[in-house]
Amino acid sequence: MRKRKGAGRPTIADVAAQAGVSSITVSRALRDPQKVSERLRAKIDKAVRALNYIPDTHASALASSRSNVVAVLVPSLTNNVFSDTLRAIYDALDASPLQVQLGNSRYSATEQERLIGIFLSQRPTAVIVSGIDQTPAARKMLEEANCPVVQIMETGPDPIDMMVGFSHYQGGRAAAQHLIDQGYRHIGFLGARMDPRTTRRLAGFRRALEDAGMFDPDLVKTTTTSSSVTLGGVLLRELARHRPDLDAVFCNNDDLALGALFGAQKAGISVPDQLGIAGFNDLEMMQAACPSLTSIRTDRYGIGRHAVNMIQAVLEGTPPPEKIIDLGFDLQMRQSSDRRHILASGPA
């Protein structure tokens, strides 16, 4: 199922192009000819013969023996980051016979493993799972699932099957480099929960500062507590009290960044003059804040869309040529880290 087809072998997409119809129409005609008009059947049959197309019987058998469920596992149902991706998945499947079965792993690799076992026992058509840090047992189950599997929200070198997301390491590195470029010199990190994605953001942040000869472990403030706006203010207050020379913070998500802004304002710290702030994900509130907050923008909706598109391509017999799709990220610089006017005017 997951192996690429041999070069030159005609696919459903080739038949569709030859017949002048969609791949879905070809797939439907081959599975259930009665659902396609006689005129279209004749065009598709002619294209099949011309191309010497041989249907993938394994894929057909797989599709017919499985439920119409796409299992989707995310670590949180309340985190806005995942709601955008879930909305995209539902939108993409809206016109198809496939239905979403949703699982919440609550940021637990063990719970994710348990849910994967339950979902696979129900023979889903496909699985979409957040992250790349599955337990060995969960990974083995997914490798043997014999259905399309898409890991989402990040990328890595070794996909179970297919993967769509971005590099959290590079995102953290870009945020740190931005703060360096804006002239900040005592740059801290605020992190909560410290799941694998957060850890990779911290690693990228550290690398950028180490390259600049500026990394100070004393300026890293983390907790395993769940993230919140209130926590962002608490972490900033504790770090600023411990290190009065702190002049910027990269927060591992936007909740913490907004809390850091509120905490700075409560303490009479001017943003961005005395303290620069950058977050991660670029939720709507970042632009609405005053001052507006810099953040790493991620295409969460696009991740969900691509995941479904990859699954549908496999089910139609035309697996995507690339197993890993890196959608990248964009740094959205806003007022909270824009020190260009300060640097231009120089010291008073």
mmCIF file of N, CA and C in Angstrom, residues 137-262:
data_model
loop_
_atom_site.group_PDB
_atom_site.id
_atom_site.type_symbol
_atom_site.label_atom_id
_atom_site.label_comp_id
_atom_site.label_asym_id
_atom_site.label_seq_id
_atom_site.Cartn_x
_atom_site.Cartn_y
_atom_site.Cartn_z
ATOM 1 N N ALA A 137 5.517 0.556 20.365
ATOM 2 C CA ALA A 137 4.363 -0.319 20.132
ATOM 3 C C ALA A 137 3.339 0.343 19.224
ATOM 4 N N ALA A 138 3.099 1.654 19.439
ATOM 5 C CA ALA A 138 2.147 2.370 18.597
ATOM 6 C C ALA A 138 2.654 2.454 17.160
ATOM 7 N N ARG A 139 3.944 2.724 17.014
ATOM 8 C CA ARG A 139 4.512 2.799 15.667
ATOM 9 C C ARG A 139 4.393 1.459 14.945
ATOM 10 N N LYS A 140 4.651 0.367 15.645
ATOM 11 C CA LYS A 140 4.559 -0.953 15.032
ATOM 12 C C LYS A 140 3.126 -1.239 14.572
ATOM 13 N N MET A 141 2.148 -0.870 15.411
ATOM 14 C CA MET A 141 0.754 -1.069 15.031
ATOM 15 C C MET A 141 0.411 -0.289 13.767
ATOM 16 N N LEU A 142 0.872 0.949 13.696
ATOM 17 C CA LEU A 142 0.567 1.780 12.530
ATOM 18 C C LEU A 142 1.284 1.281 11.281
ATOM 19 N N GLU A 143 2.513 0.792 11.453
ATOM 20 C CA GLU A 143 3.253 0.250 10.308
ATOM 21 C C GLU A 143 2.566 -0.984 9.733
ATOM 22 N N GLU A 144 1.884 -1.730 10.579
ATOM 23 C CA GLU A 144 1.223 -2.953 10.148
ATOM 24 C C GLU A 144 -0.274 -2.760 9.895
ATOM 25 N N ALA A 145 -0.730 -1.527 9.900
ATOM 26 C CA ALA A 145 -2.162 -1.256 9.802
ATOM 27 C C ALA A 145 -2.736 -1.549 8.425
ATOM 28 N N ASN A 146 -1.896 -1.538 7.399
ATOM 29 C CA ASN A 146 -2.341 -1.803 6.032
ATOM 30 C C ASN A 146 -3.434 -0.836 5.581
ATOM 31 N N CYS A 147 -3.303 0.406 6.008
ATOM 32 C CA CYS A 147 -4.159 1.485 5.534
ATOM 33 C C CYS A 147 -3.325 2.761 5.543
ATOM 34 N N PRO A 148 -3.740 3.782 4.812
ATOM 35 C CA PRO A 148 -2.955 5.030 4.813
ATOM 36 C C PRO A 148 -2.843 5.621 6.221
ATOM 37 N N VAL A 149 -1.646 6.050 6.566
ATOM 38 C CA VAL A 149 -1.389 6.696 7.855
ATOM 39 C C VAL A 149 -0.674 8.015 7.579
ATOM 40 N N VAL A 150 -1.197 9.105 8.152
ATOM 41 C CA VAL A 150 -0.560 10.416 7.992
ATOM 42 C C VAL A 150 -0.251 10.985 9.370
ATOM 43 N N GLN A 151 1.024 11.246 9.624
ATOM 44 C CA GLN A 151 1.432 11.962 10.826
ATOM 45 C C GLN A 151 1.381 13.456 10.520
ATOM 46 N N ILE A 152 0.775 14.225 11.404
ATOM 47 C CA ILE A 152 0.568 15.643 11.136
ATOM 48 C C ILE A 152 1.182 16.531 12.214
ATOM 49 N N MET A 153 1.261 17.800 11.909
ATOM 50 C CA MET A 153 1.696 18.889 12.787
ATOM 51 C C MET A 153 3.202 19.077 12.852
ATOM 52 N N GLU A 154 3.974 18.161 12.302
ATOM 53 C CA GLU A 154 5.416 18.364 12.209
ATOM 54 C C GLU A 154 6.004 17.408 11.180
ATOM 55 N N THR A 155 7.284 17.584 10.920
ATOM 56 C CA THR A 155 7.973 16.725 9.965
ATOM 57 C C THR A 155 9.193 16.095 10.621
ATOM 58 N N GLY A 156 9.635 14.997 10.038
ATOM 59 C CA GLY A 156 10.813 14.294 10.527
ATOM 60 C C GLY A 156 11.360 13.411 9.431
ATOM 61 N N PRO A 157 12.481 12.775 9.663
ATOM 62 C CA PRO A 157 13.155 12.014 8.600
ATOM 63 C C PRO A 157 12.582 10.620 8.359
ATOM 64 N N ASP A 158 11.713 10.134 9.250
ATOM 65 C CA ASP A 158 11.310 8.729 9.159
ATOM 66 C C ASP A 158 9.804 8.567 9.323
ATOM 67 N N PRO A 159 9.019 8.919 8.298
ATOM 68 C CA PRO A 159 7.566 8.782 8.430
ATOM 69 C C PRO A 159 7.123 7.325 8.512
ATOM 70 N N ILE A 160 6.095 7.069 9.279
ATOM 71 C CA ILE A 160 5.501 5.738 9.309
ATOM 72 C C ILE A 160 4.960 5.401 7.920
ATOM 73 N N ASP A 161 4.315 6.354 7.319
ATOM 74 C CA ASP A 161 3.766 6.214 5.963
ATOM 75 C C ASP A 161 3.884 7.545 5.251
ATOM 76 N N MET A 162 3.037 8.514 5.653
ATOM 77 C CA MET A 162 3.083 9.860 5.080
ATOM 78 C C MET A 162 3.103 10.878 6.215
ATOM 79 N N MET A 163 3.468 12.102 5.887
ATOM 80 C CA MET A 163 3.676 13.104 6.934
ATOM 81 C C MET A 163 3.454 14.492 6.353
ATOM 82 N N VAL A 164 2.787 15.369 7.115
ATOM 83 C CA VAL A 164 2.621 16.755 6.682
ATOM 84 C C VAL A 164 2.691 17.662 7.908
ATOM 85 N N GLY A 165 3.482 18.720 7.804
ATOM 86 C CA GLY A 165 3.637 19.633 8.928
ATOM 87 C C GLY A 165 4.760 20.609 8.680
ATOM 88 N N PHE A 166 5.570 20.842 9.697
ATOM 89 C CA PHE A 166 6.671 21.800 9.620
ATOM 90 C C PHE A 166 7.672 21.446 10.707
ATOM 91 N N SER A 167 8.817 22.115 10.699
ATOM 92 C CA SER A 167 9.864 21.857 11.674
ATOM 93 C C SER A 167 9.728 22.786 12.868
ATOM 94 N N HIS A 168 9.433 22.228 14.022
ATOM 95 C CA HIS A 168 9.360 23.024 15.246
ATOM 96 C C HIS A 168 10.744 23.526 15.647
ATOM 97 N N TYR A 169 11.752 22.739 15.360
ATOM 98 C CA TYR A 169 13.135 23.140 15.638
ATOM 99 C C TYR A 169 13.481 24.412 14.857
ATOM 100 N N GLN A 170 13.208 24.400 13.574
ATOM 101 C CA GLN A 170 13.524 25.569 12.753
ATOM 102 C C GLN A 170 12.658 26.764 13.126
ATOM 103 N N GLY A 171 11.419 26.512 13.544
ATOM 104 C CA GLY A 171 10.574 27.610 13.989
ATOM 105 C C GLY A 171 11.127 28.286 15.223
ATOM 106 N N GLY A 172 11.575 27.494 16.194
ATOM 107 C CA GLY A 172 12.185 28.064 17.392
ATOM 108 C C GLY A 172 13.463 28.816 17.074
ATOM 109 N N ARG A 173 14.215 28.273 16.154
ATOM 110 C CA ARG A 173 15.465 28.920 15.759
ATOM 111 C C ARG A 173 15.195 30.266 15.072
ATOM 112 N N ALA A 174 14.162 30.295 14.221
ATOM 113 C CA ALA A 174 13.825 31.536 13.514
ATOM 114 C C ALA A 174 13.356 32.613 14.486
ATOM 115 N N ALA A 175 12.574 32.215 15.494
ATOM 116 C CA ALA A 175 12.090 33.190 16.473
ATOM 117 C C ALA A 175 13.261 33.796 17.246
ATOM 118 N N ALA A 176 14.190 32.961 17.682
ATOM 119 C CA ALA A 176 15.358 33.454 18.420
ATOM 120 C C ALA A 176 16.203 34.371 17.539
ATOM 121 N N GLN A 177 16.406 33.978 16.299
ATOM 122 C CA GLN A 177 17.222 34.795 15.398
ATOM 123 C C GLN A 177 16.583 36.161 15.163
ATOM 124 N N HIS A 178 15.273 36.167 15.076
ATOM 125 C CA HIS A 178 14.565 37.442 14.911
ATOM 126 C C HIS A 178 14.820 38.371 16.090
ATOM 127 N N LEU A 179 14.738 37.852 17.304
ATOM 128 C CA LEU A 179 14.974 38.681 18.480
ATOM 129 C C LEU A 179 16.415 39.185 18.533
ATOM 130 N N ILE A 180 17.342 38.336 18.114
ATOM 131 C CA ILE A 180 18.749 38.758 18.030
ATOM 132 C C ILE A 180 18.887 39.893 17.026
ATOM 133 N N ASP A 181 18.266 39.728 15.868
ATOM 134 C CA ASP A 181 18.373 40.737 14.803
ATOM 135 C C ASP A 181 17.744 42.066 15.213
ATOM 136 N N GLN A 182 16.779 42.018 16.133
ATOM 137 C CA GLN A 182 16.142 43.250 16.599
ATOM 138 C C GLN A 182 16.952 43.951 17.689
ATOM 139 N N GLY A 183 18.099 43.368 18.055
ATOM 140 C CA GLY A 183 18.992 44.037 18.991
ATOM 141 C C GLY A 183 18.871 43.603 20.436
ATOM 142 N N TYR A 184 18.050 42.595 20.705
ATOM 143 C CA TYR A 184 17.947 42.087 22.072
ATOM 144 C C TYR A 184 19.159 41.218 22.390
ATOM 145 N N ARG A 185 19.603 41.255 23.616
ATOM 146 C CA ARG A 185 20.835 40.551 23.966
ATOM 147 C C ARG A 185 20.701 39.592 25.153
ATOM 148 N N HIS A 186 19.688 39.740 25.960
ATOM 149 C CA HIS A 186 19.474 38.835 27.098
ATOM 150 C C HIS A 186 18.109 38.185 26.897
ATOM 151 N N ILE A 187 18.098 37.168 26.054
ATOM 152 C CA ILE A 187 16.860 36.597 25.542
ATOM 153 C C ILE A 187 16.504 35.321 26.301
ATOM 154 N N GLY A 188 15.307 35.294 26.861
ATOM 155 C CA GLY A 188 14.861 34.146 27.625
ATOM 156 C C GLY A 188 13.857 33.295 26.865
ATOM 157 N N PHE A 189 13.588 32.128 27.424
ATOM 158 C CA PHE A 189 12.611 31.191 26.863
ATOM 159 C C PHE A 189 11.602 30.838 27.938
ATOM 160 N N LEU A 190 10.317 30.948 27.599
ATOM 161 C CA LEU A 190 9.248 30.533 28.506
ATOM 162 C C LEU A 190 8.553 29.327 27.897
ATOM 163 N N GLY A 191 8.541 28.201 28.633
ATOM 164 C CA GLY A 191 7.948 26.980 28.105
ATOM 165 C C GLY A 191 7.054 26.300 29.121
ATOM 166 N N ALA A 192 5.930 25.742 28.633
ATOM 167 C CA ALA A 192 5.006 25.004 29.499
ATOM 168 C C ALA A 192 4.744 23.627 28.911
ATOM 169 N N ARG A 193 4.328 22.732 29.737
ATOM 170 C CA ARG A 193 4.017 21.340 29.423
ATOM 171 C C ARG A 193 5.240 20.554 28.968
ATOM 172 N N MET A 194 6.065 21.133 28.112
ATOM 173 C CA MET A 194 7.324 20.542 27.645
ATOM 174 C C MET A 194 7.123 19.196 26.958
ATOM 175 N N ASP A 195 6.134 19.155 26.079
ATOM 176 C CA ASP A 195 5.940 17.987 25.215
ATOM 177 C C ASP A 195 7.030 17.988 24.152
ATOM 178 N N PRO A 196 7.135 16.934 23.345
ATOM 179 C CA PRO A 196 8.239 16.853 22.368
ATOM 180 C C PRO A 196 8.308 18.033 21.398
ATOM 181 N N ARG A 197 7.159 18.561 20.980
ATOM 182 C CA ARG A 197 7.197 19.701 20.051
ATOM 183 C C ARG A 197 7.799 20.929 20.717
ATOM 184 N N THR A 198 7.418 21.166 21.967
ATOM 185 C CA THR A 198 7.993 22.291 22.710
ATOM 186 C C THR A 198 9.491 22.101 22.905
ATOM 187 N N THR A 199 9.901 20.890 23.196
ATOM 188 C CA THR A 199 11.321 20.598 23.392
ATOM 189 C C THR A 199 12.117 20.891 22.132
ATOM 190 N N ARG A 200 11.537 20.592 20.978
ATOM 191 C CA ARG A 200 12.240 20.879 19.718
ATOM 192 C C ARG A 200 12.304 22.387 19.450
ATOM 193 N N ARG A 201 11.259 23.117 19.829
ATOM 194 C CA ARG A 201 11.309 24.577 19.682
ATOM 195 C C ARG A 201 12.423 25.155 20.559
ATOM 196 N N LEU A 202 12.541 24.639 21.767
ATOM 197 C CA LEU A 202 13.601 25.093 22.674
ATOM 198 C C LEU A 202 14.976 24.754 22.100
ATOM 199 N N ALA A 203 15.106 23.589 21.488
ATOM 200 C CA ALA A 203 16.397 23.198 20.908
ATOM 201 C C ALA A 203 16.794 24.146 19.780
ATOM 202 N N GLY A 204 15.828 24.533 18.948
ATOM 203 C CA GLY A 204 16.117 25.476 17.873
ATOM 204 C C GLY A 204 16.470 26.849 18.410
ATOM 205 N N PHE A 205 15.746 27.286 19.423
ATOM 206 C CA PHE A 205 16.028 28.557 20.101
ATOM 207 C C PHE A 205 17.453 28.559 20.646
ATOM 208 N N ARG A 206 17.808 27.476 21.312
ATOM 209 C CA ARG A 206 19.144 27.383 21.913
ATOM 210 C C ARG A 206 20.227 27.432 20.838
ATOM 211 N N ARG A 207 19.996 26.742 19.736
ATOM 212 C CA ARG A 207 21.006 26.703 18.681
ATOM 213 C C ARG A 207 21.282 28.096 18.117
ATOM 214 N N ALA A 208 20.219 28.875 17.889
ATOM 215 C CA ALA A 208 20.413 30.222 17.346
ATOM 216 C C ALA A 208 21.214 31.090 18.302
ATOM 217 N N LEU A 209 20.904 30.990 19.588
ATOM 218 C CA LEU A 209 21.625 31.802 20.565
ATOM 219 C C LEU A 209 23.062 31.313 20.756
ATOM 220 N N GLU A 210 23.259 30.001 20.717
ATOM 221 C CA GLU A 210 24.618 29.478 20.818
ATOM 222 C C GLU A 210 25.464 29.944 19.637
ATOM 223 N N ASP A 211 24.890 29.946 18.449
ATOM 224 C CA ASP A 211 25.617 30.413 17.266
ATOM 225 C C ASP A 211 26.025 31.873 17.404
ATOM 226 N N ALA A 212 25.211 32.633 18.126
ATOM 227 C CA ALA A 212 25.500 34.054 18.331
ATOM 228 C C ALA A 212 26.321 34.294 19.600
ATOM 229 N N GLY A 213 26.670 33.206 20.303
ATOM 230 C CA GLY A 213 27.426 33.345 21.547
ATOM 231 C C GLY A 213 26.624 33.989 22.653
ATOM 232 N N MET A 214 25.298 33.779 22.658
ATOM 233 C CA MET A 214 24.432 34.491 23.597
ATOM 234 C C MET A 214 23.571 33.571 24.466
ATOM 235 N N PHE A 215 23.679 32.267 24.309
ATOM 236 C CA PHE A 215 22.794 31.399 25.075
ATOM 237 C C PHE A 215 23.173 31.391 26.551
ATOM 238 N N ASP A 216 22.166 31.560 27.394
ATOM 239 C CA ASP A 216 22.357 31.546 28.841
ATOM 240 C C ASP A 216 21.296 30.624 29.433
ATOM 241 N N PRO A 217 21.664 29.454 29.930
ATOM 242 C CA PRO A 217 20.670 28.519 30.480
ATOM 243 C C PRO A 217 19.895 29.102 31.652
ATOM 244 N N ASP A 218 20.443 30.110 32.277
ATOM 245 C CA ASP A 218 19.777 30.751 33.402
ATOM 246 C C ASP A 218 18.552 31.554 32.956
ATOM 247 N N LEU A 219 18.453 31.789 31.649
ATOM 248 C CA LEU A 219 17.322 32.550 31.102
ATOM 249 C C LEU A 219 16.237 31.640 30.524
ATOM 250 N N VAL A 220 16.329 30.348 30.774
ATOM 251 C CA VAL A 220 15.313 29.386 30.324
ATOM 252 C C VAL A 220 14.416 29.047 31.499
ATOM 253 N N LYS A 221 13.131 29.350 31.361
ATOM 254 C CA LYS A 221 12.164 29.109 32.436
ATOM 255 C C LYS A 221 11.069 28.185 31.906
ATOM 256 N N THR A 222 11.012 26.965 32.399
ATOM 257 C CA THR A 222 10.035 25.997 31.916
ATOM 258 C C THR A 222 9.288 25.344 33.071
ATOM 259 N N THR A 223 8.151 24.737 32.740
ATOM 260 C CA THR A 223 7.353 23.995 33.704
ATOM 261 C C THR A 223 6.586 22.913 32.959
ATOM 262 N N THR A 224 6.261 21.843 33.658
ATOM 263 C CA THR A 224 5.456 20.784 33.051
ATOM 264 C C THR A 224 3.963 21.073 33.188
ATOM 265 N N THR A 225 3.617 22.180 33.841
ATOM 266 C CA THR A 225 2.218 22.582 33.993
ATOM 267 C C THR A 225 1.617 22.905 32.626
ATOM 268 N N SER A 226 0.313 22.654 32.462
ATOM 269 C CA SER A 226 -0.368 22.975 31.211
ATOM 270 C C SER A 226 -0.303 24.465 30.943
ATOM 271 N N SER A 227 -0.210 24.799 29.675
ATOM 272 C CA SER A 227 -0.061 26.191 29.276
ATOM 273 C C SER A 227 -1.347 26.982 29.485
ATOM 274 N N SER A 228 -1.188 28.272 29.816
ATOM 275 C CA SER A 228 -2.332 29.186 29.923
ATOM 276 C C SER A 228 -1.816 30.621 29.859
ATOM 277 N N VAL A 229 -2.725 31.545 29.622
ATOM 278 C CA VAL A 229 -2.356 32.964 29.610
ATOM 279 C C VAL A 229 -1.848 33.375 30.990
ATOM 280 N N THR A 230 -2.562 32.961 32.023
ATOM 281 C CA THR A 230 -2.140 33.297 33.389
ATOM 282 C C THR A 230 -0.736 32.791 33.682
ATOM 283 N N LEU A 231 -0.441 31.577 33.239
ATOM 284 C CA LEU A 231 0.885 31.004 33.478
ATOM 285 C C LEU A 231 1.968 31.826 32.794
ATOM 286 N N GLY A 232 1.669 32.376 31.623
ATOM 287 C CA GLY A 232 2.657 33.202 30.932
ATOM 288 C C GLY A 232 3.086 34.391 31.769
ATOM 289 N N GLY A 233 2.117 35.018 32.431
ATOM 290 C CA GLY A 233 2.446 36.142 33.298
ATOM 291 C C GLY A 233 3.257 35.714 34.504
ATOM 292 N N VAL A 234 2.925 34.567 35.069
ATOM 293 C CA VAL A 234 3.654 34.043 36.235
ATOM 294 C C VAL A 234 5.108 33.738 35.865
ATOM 295 N N LEU A 235 5.303 33.055 34.735
ATOM 296 C CA LEU A 235 6.663 32.689 34.329
ATOM 297 C C LEU A 235 7.514 33.919 34.041
ATOM 298 N N LEU A 236 6.911 34.918 33.387
ATOM 299 C CA LEU A 236 7.670 36.139 33.105
ATOM 300 C C LEU A 236 8.053 36.836 34.407
ATOM 301 N N ARG A 237 7.126 36.942 35.319
ATOM 302 C CA ARG A 237 7.412 37.618 36.591
ATOM 303 C C ARG A 237 8.551 36.920 37.322
ATOM 304 N N GLU A 238 8.515 35.585 37.365
ATOM 305 C CA GLU A 238 9.568 34.846 38.066
ATOM 306 C C GLU A 238 10.922 35.012 37.386
ATOM 307 N N LEU A 239 10.935 34.958 36.041
ATOM 308 C CA LEU A 239 12.207 35.078 35.325
ATOM 309 C C LEU A 239 12.772 36.498 35.439
ATOM 310 N N ALA A 240 11.910 37.502 35.326
ATOM 311 C CA ALA A 240 12.372 38.894 35.413
ATOM 312 C C ALA A 240 12.877 39.219 36.821
ATOM 313 N N ARG A 241 12.250 38.627 37.825
ATOM 314 C CA ARG A 241 12.704 38.853 39.194
ATOM 315 C C ARG A 241 14.088 38.226 39.402
ATOM 316 N N HIS A 242 14.280 37.051 38.804
ATOM 317 C CA HIS A 242 15.557 36.351 38.945
ATOM 318 C C HIS A 242 16.642 36.986 38.091
ATOM 319 N N ARG A 243 16.245 37.496 36.911
ATOM 320 C CA ARG A 243 17.204 38.096 35.984
ATOM 321 C C ARG A 243 16.688 39.455 35.499
ATOM 322 N N PRO A 244 16.978 40.505 36.257
ATOM 323 C CA PRO A 244 16.503 41.840 35.887
ATOM 324 C C PRO A 244 17.034 42.322 34.531
ATOM 325 N N ASP A 245 18.121 41.698 34.040
ATOM 326 C CA ASP A 245 18.672 42.120 32.749
ATOM 327 C C ASP A 245 17.917 41.511 31.567
ATOM 328 N N LEU A 246 16.928 40.698 31.819
ATOM 329 C CA LEU A 246 16.126 40.093 30.750
ATOM 330 C C LEU A 246 15.551 41.180 29.851
ATOM 331 N N ASP A 247 15.763 41.053 28.530
ATOM 332 C CA ASP A 247 15.207 42.071 27.639
ATOM 333 C C ASP A 247 14.355 41.494 26.506
ATOM 334 N N ALA A 248 14.157 40.167 26.470
ATOM 335 C CA ALA A 248 13.268 39.568 25.478
ATOM 336 C C ALA A 248 12.939 38.144 25.904
ATOM 337 N N VAL A 249 11.756 37.669 25.463
ATOM 338 C CA VAL A 249 11.390 36.280 25.705
ATOM 339 C C VAL A 249 10.754 35.688 24.454
ATOM 340 N N PHE A 250 11.141 34.457 24.154
ATOM 341 C CA PHE A 250 10.435 33.647 23.168
ATOM 342 C C PHE A 250 9.576 32.671 23.947
ATOM 343 N N CYS A 251 8.279 32.718 23.722
ATOM 344 C CA CYS A 251 7.340 31.847 24.430
ATOM 345 C C CYS A 251 6.957 30.688 23.519
ATOM 346 N N ASN A 252 6.861 29.495 24.102
ATOM 347 C CA ASN A 252 6.665 28.334 23.249
ATOM 348 C C ASN A 252 5.269 28.262 22.632
ATOM 349 N N ASN A 253 4.350 29.135 23.071
ATOM 350 C CA ASN A 253 3.071 29.251 22.377
ATOM 351 C C ASN A 253 2.477 30.636 22.620
ATOM 352 N N ASP A 254 1.363 30.894 21.955
ATOM 353 C CA ASP A 254 0.776 32.228 22.009
ATOM 354 C C ASP A 254 0.095 32.532 23.341
ATOM 355 N N ASP A 255 -0.452 31.515 24.013
ATOM 356 C CA ASP A 255 -1.048 31.750 25.328
ATOM 357 C C ASP A 255 -0.014 32.344 26.280
ATOM 358 N N LEU A 256 1.162 31.732 26.315
ATOM 359 C CA LEU A 256 2.216 32.234 27.195
ATOM 360 C C LEU A 256 2.663 33.632 26.773
ATOM 361 N N ALA A 257 2.733 33.871 25.461
ATOM 362 C CA ALA A 257 3.163 35.184 24.969
ATOM 363 C C ALA A 257 2.178 36.274 25.390
ATOM 364 N N LEU A 258 0.883 35.992 25.279
ATOM 365 C CA LEU A 258 -0.114 36.982 25.692
ATOM 366 C C LEU A 258 -0.033 37.213 27.203
ATOM 367 N N GLY A 259 0.161 36.133 27.961
ATOM 368 C CA GLY A 259 0.318 36.280 29.405
ATOM 369 C C GLY A 259 1.563 37.073 29.766
ATOM 370 N N ALA A 260 2.649 36.859 29.009
ATOM 371 C CA ALA A 260 3.881 37.620 29.251
ATOM 372 C C ALA A 260 3.644 39.107 28.990
ATOM 373 N N LEU A 261 2.871 39.416 27.949
ATOM 374 C CA LEU A 261 2.551 40.821 27.663
ATOM 375 C C LEU A 261 1.765 41.435 28.814
ATOM 376 N N PHE A 262 0.737 40.735 29.278
ATOM 377 C CA PHE A 262 -0.047 41.254 30.399
ATOM 378 C C PHE A 262 0.826 41.419 31.641
#
